XYZ file of C-alpha atoms in Angstrom:
235
model
C -5.402 3.577 -8.018
C -4.243 1.972 -4.802
C -1.231 0.014 -3.646
C -1.359 -2.728 -1.059
C 0.448 -1.461 2.048
C 0.111 -2.557 5.632
C 1.368 -0.640 8.655
C 1.995 -1.675 12.227
C 2.350 0.675 15.203
C 3.769 -2.023 17.463
C 6.711 -3.333 15.477
C 10.023 -1.521 15.196
C 9.314 -0.857 11.534
C 5.920 -0.875 9.928
C 5.782 -3.346 7.091
C 5.893 -1.963 3.621
C 5.102 -3.371 0.227
C 7.560 -5.688 -1.503
C 6.907 -8.773 0.589
C 7.882 -7.364 3.973
C 5.200 -9.477 5.601
C 3.095 -7.063 7.677
C 0.322 -9.560 8.388
C -0.635 -12.431 10.638
C -2.537 -14.650 8.246
C -2.742 -15.277 4.546
C -5.689 -14.468 2.373
C -7.014 -16.748 -0.335
C -6.539 -15.792 -3.953
C -9.576 -14.032 -5.436
C -12.454 -16.350 -6.124
C -13.958 -16.626 -9.598
C -16.919 -14.649 -8.268
C -14.784 -11.568 -7.502
C -16.045 -8.539 -9.459
C -14.147 -7.766 -12.648
C -15.109 -5.508 -15.533
C -16.657 -7.256 -18.512
C -15.027 -6.982 -21.937
C -17.707 -4.413 -22.848
C -16.977 -2.200 -19.838
C -15.478 1.286 -20.281
C -12.169 2.258 -18.665
C -11.970 0.365 -15.348
C -12.175 2.323 -12.121
C -8.782 1.457 -10.677
C -9.788 2.977 -7.331
C -11.597 -0.328 -6.793
C -8.392 -2.308 -7.348
C -5.113 -2.848 -5.532
C -1.939 -2.815 -7.597
C 0.245 -5.674 -6.331
C 3.188 -5.670 -8.724
C 4.742 -4.983 -12.102
C 6.502 -7.265 -14.583
C 10.014 -5.905 -15.109
C 11.752 -8.556 -17.258
C 11.717 -12.139 -18.528
C 13.501 -14.793 -16.458
C 15.293 -17.459 -18.482
C 13.962 -19.076 -21.649
C 10.814 -20.883 -20.488
C 8.420 -17.929 -20.093
C 9.049 -17.119 -16.446
C 8.642 -13.474 -15.441
C 10.378 -11.201 -12.979
C 7.925 -9.152 -10.936
C 8.637 -6.170 -8.701
C 6.074 -6.480 -5.871
C 3.873 -3.700 -4.522
C 2.440 -5.733 -1.661
C 3.197 -6.879 1.862
C 1.585 -10.251 1.198
C 3.789 -12.967 -0.368
C 0.831 -15.161 -1.289
C -0.027 -12.718 -4.056
C 2.809 -14.206 -6.115
C 3.341 -17.582 -4.457
C -0.124 -19.129 -4.325
C -1.627 -20.309 -7.636
C -4.878 -18.780 -8.790
C -6.571 -15.946 -10.646
C -5.033 -12.487 -10.931
C -5.833 -9.448 -13.080
C -3.416 -7.780 -15.456
C -3.282 -4.373 -17.149
C -1.070 -4.141 -20.228
C 0.705 -0.870 -21.117
C -1.603 1.370 -23.126
C -4.669 -0.788 -22.472
C -7.773 0.348 -20.586
C -9.282 -3.000 -19.567
C -8.048 -5.540 -17.064
C -7.640 -9.113 -18.262
C -7.753 -12.283 -16.210
C -4.598 -14.395 -15.969
C -3.758 -17.560 -14.043
C -0.726 -17.697 -11.780
C 0.749 -21.204 -11.794
C 3.574 -20.723 -9.290
C 6.064 -18.204 -7.961
C 9.105 -17.823 -5.756
C 10.738 -14.893 -3.972
C 14.326 -13.853 -4.798
C 15.269 -12.233 -1.503
C 18.526 -10.520 -2.416
C 16.868 -8.878 -5.426
C 13.480 -8.121 -3.830
C 11.752 -9.761 -6.800
C 9.382 -12.605 -7.478
C 9.882 -15.025 -10.354
C 6.488 -16.283 -11.504
C 4.939 -18.523 -14.125
C 1.677 -17.624 -15.859
C -0.504 -20.031 -17.801
C -0.001 -19.608 -21.549
C 3.393 -17.873 -21.321
C 5.867 -20.554 -22.396
C 8.889 -18.856 -23.967
C 11.101 -15.803 -23.607
C 9.515 -13.983 -26.556
C 6.060 -14.185 -24.968
C 7.546 -13.124 -21.628
C 9.304 -10.142 -23.211
C 5.976 -8.931 -24.607
C 4.616 -8.748 -21.049
C 7.223 -6.305 -19.785
C 5.663 -3.413 -17.777
C 2.312 -5.186 -17.347
C 0.843 -4.514 -13.901
C -0.983 -6.947 -11.617
C -4.142 -6.118 -9.675
C -6.570 -7.698 -7.226
C -9.950 -6.300 -6.077
C -9.948 -4.037 -3.021
C -12.479 -6.465 -1.517
C -9.756 -9.134 -1.421
C -7.590 -7.324 1.142
C -6.105 -9.802 3.649
C -7.089 -9.676 7.301
C -4.495 -8.174 9.628
C -3.513 -8.800 13.221
C -4.302 -6.369 16.024
C -2.188 -3.248 15.717
C -1.761 -3.616 11.954
C -3.505 -1.416 9.415
C -3.946 -1.158 5.681
C -2.562 2.136 4.393
C -5.807 2.844 2.550
C -7.599 2.834 5.911
C -5.162 5.337 7.430
C -5.411 7.977 4.735
C -7.912 10.672 5.626
C -8.058 9.896 9.366
C -8.456 12.916 11.633
C -5.661 13.475 14.148
C -6.270 14.733 17.689
C -4.072 15.506 20.698
C -4.867 12.817 23.242
C -4.267 15.089 26.232
C -6.533 17.945 25.156
C -8.723 16.558 22.390
C -7.569 19.402 20.127
C -7.920 18.723 16.403
C -4.478 18.725 14.775
C -5.193 17.842 11.154
C -5.658 15.013 8.647
C -3.450 12.114 7.543
C -2.560 12.728 3.882
C 0.255 10.212 3.305
C 2.343 7.451 4.871
C 6.080 7.542 4.212
C 8.512 4.623 4.651
C 11.394 5.210 7.034
C 13.136 3.519 9.976
C 9.723 3.949 11.517
C 6.936 4.649 9.051
C 5.789 8.263 9.182
C 2.287 9.704 9.077
C 2.214 12.907 7.070
C -0.427 15.094 8.675
C -1.804 18.248 7.079
C -2.403 20.819 9.804
C -5.822 22.284 10.430
C -5.486 26.103 10.034
C -7.007 26.734 13.477
C -4.375 24.512 15.114
C -1.584 26.548 13.525
C -3.248 29.832 14.518
C -3.646 28.768 18.135
C 0.016 27.833 18.716
C 2.789 30.416 19.023
C 5.528 28.043 17.841
C 4.020 28.013 14.364
C 3.997 31.808 14.014
C 7.207 32.120 12.019
C 8.185 33.447 8.609
C 8.153 29.882 7.253
C 4.656 28.538 6.854
C 4.339 24.939 8.033
C 1.520 23.048 6.344
C 2.320 19.443 7.297
C 4.239 17.471 9.886
C 5.713 13.959 9.893
C 4.729 11.840 12.907
C 6.469 8.505 13.629
C 3.876 5.738 13.441
C 4.822 4.041 16.699
C 2.723 3.089 19.701
C 4.409 5.599 22.025
C 3.365 8.529 19.819
C 0.247 7.148 18.115
C -1.435 5.099 20.854
C -4.946 5.211 19.377
C -6.053 4.407 15.836
C -9.842 4.062 15.699
C -10.960 3.171 12.192
C -14.622 3.061 13.201
C -14.624 6.757 14.147
C -11.883 7.697 11.612
C -9.826 9.090 14.505
C -6.137 9.027 15.488
C -4.899 10.222 18.873
C -1.300 11.302 19.310
C 1.020 12.016 22.244
C 3.901 13.870 20.552
C 7.030 14.733 22.536
C 7.792 18.461 22.929
C 8.833 20.093 19.686
C 7.778 17.262 17.359
C 4.883 19.107 15.743
C 7.036 22.151 14.959
C 10.111 20.201 13.843
C 9.651 21.318 10.217
C 10.314 24.864 11.337
């Protein structure tokens, strides 16, 4: 299952989920033609879906819901339209209609209204339900911005020498987002600074333009220009 992150090498801090806004334009809500499992389908393949949020509590007495977002894109919970919902313990997604929503900034929550949910009792029964959209509905990003799903698995090379360093295995939020790179065994073997009693399997690389100047999704390649000592900092 995937979450809907976006990262940016050019901004001071790459945008994260929870409505941080790492985008340049909004995407439409999924069209009625978007693929969704039929009621007769087996367990849905959630790898084909993006999780965008989770209902955490009712809001008031009229059926409004508090949602903790898992997305950089506010339109997911502000623009009316079709969404998909997975109830706790269920194996099939169901279609729901978002009527409206608003962001509560100091709580990092959205308050939303769904069609057919009109009182607190109904809202309480939806606690812990999770919202999804199809992977195909990912919003377009501006230059220098990337979906996290596209960064995972990229091969990392030293820009100066072309040497293969390893593979991106995770992206961690921080002051600057960090690429977690799993070292290629040959890279470790070929560098004296890694020959210590403590085995270093991964390294965290700040995802900023000065250190990661090239991200080529077409060739699945990242080029880095790390300052001295960065790659052995875990030692």
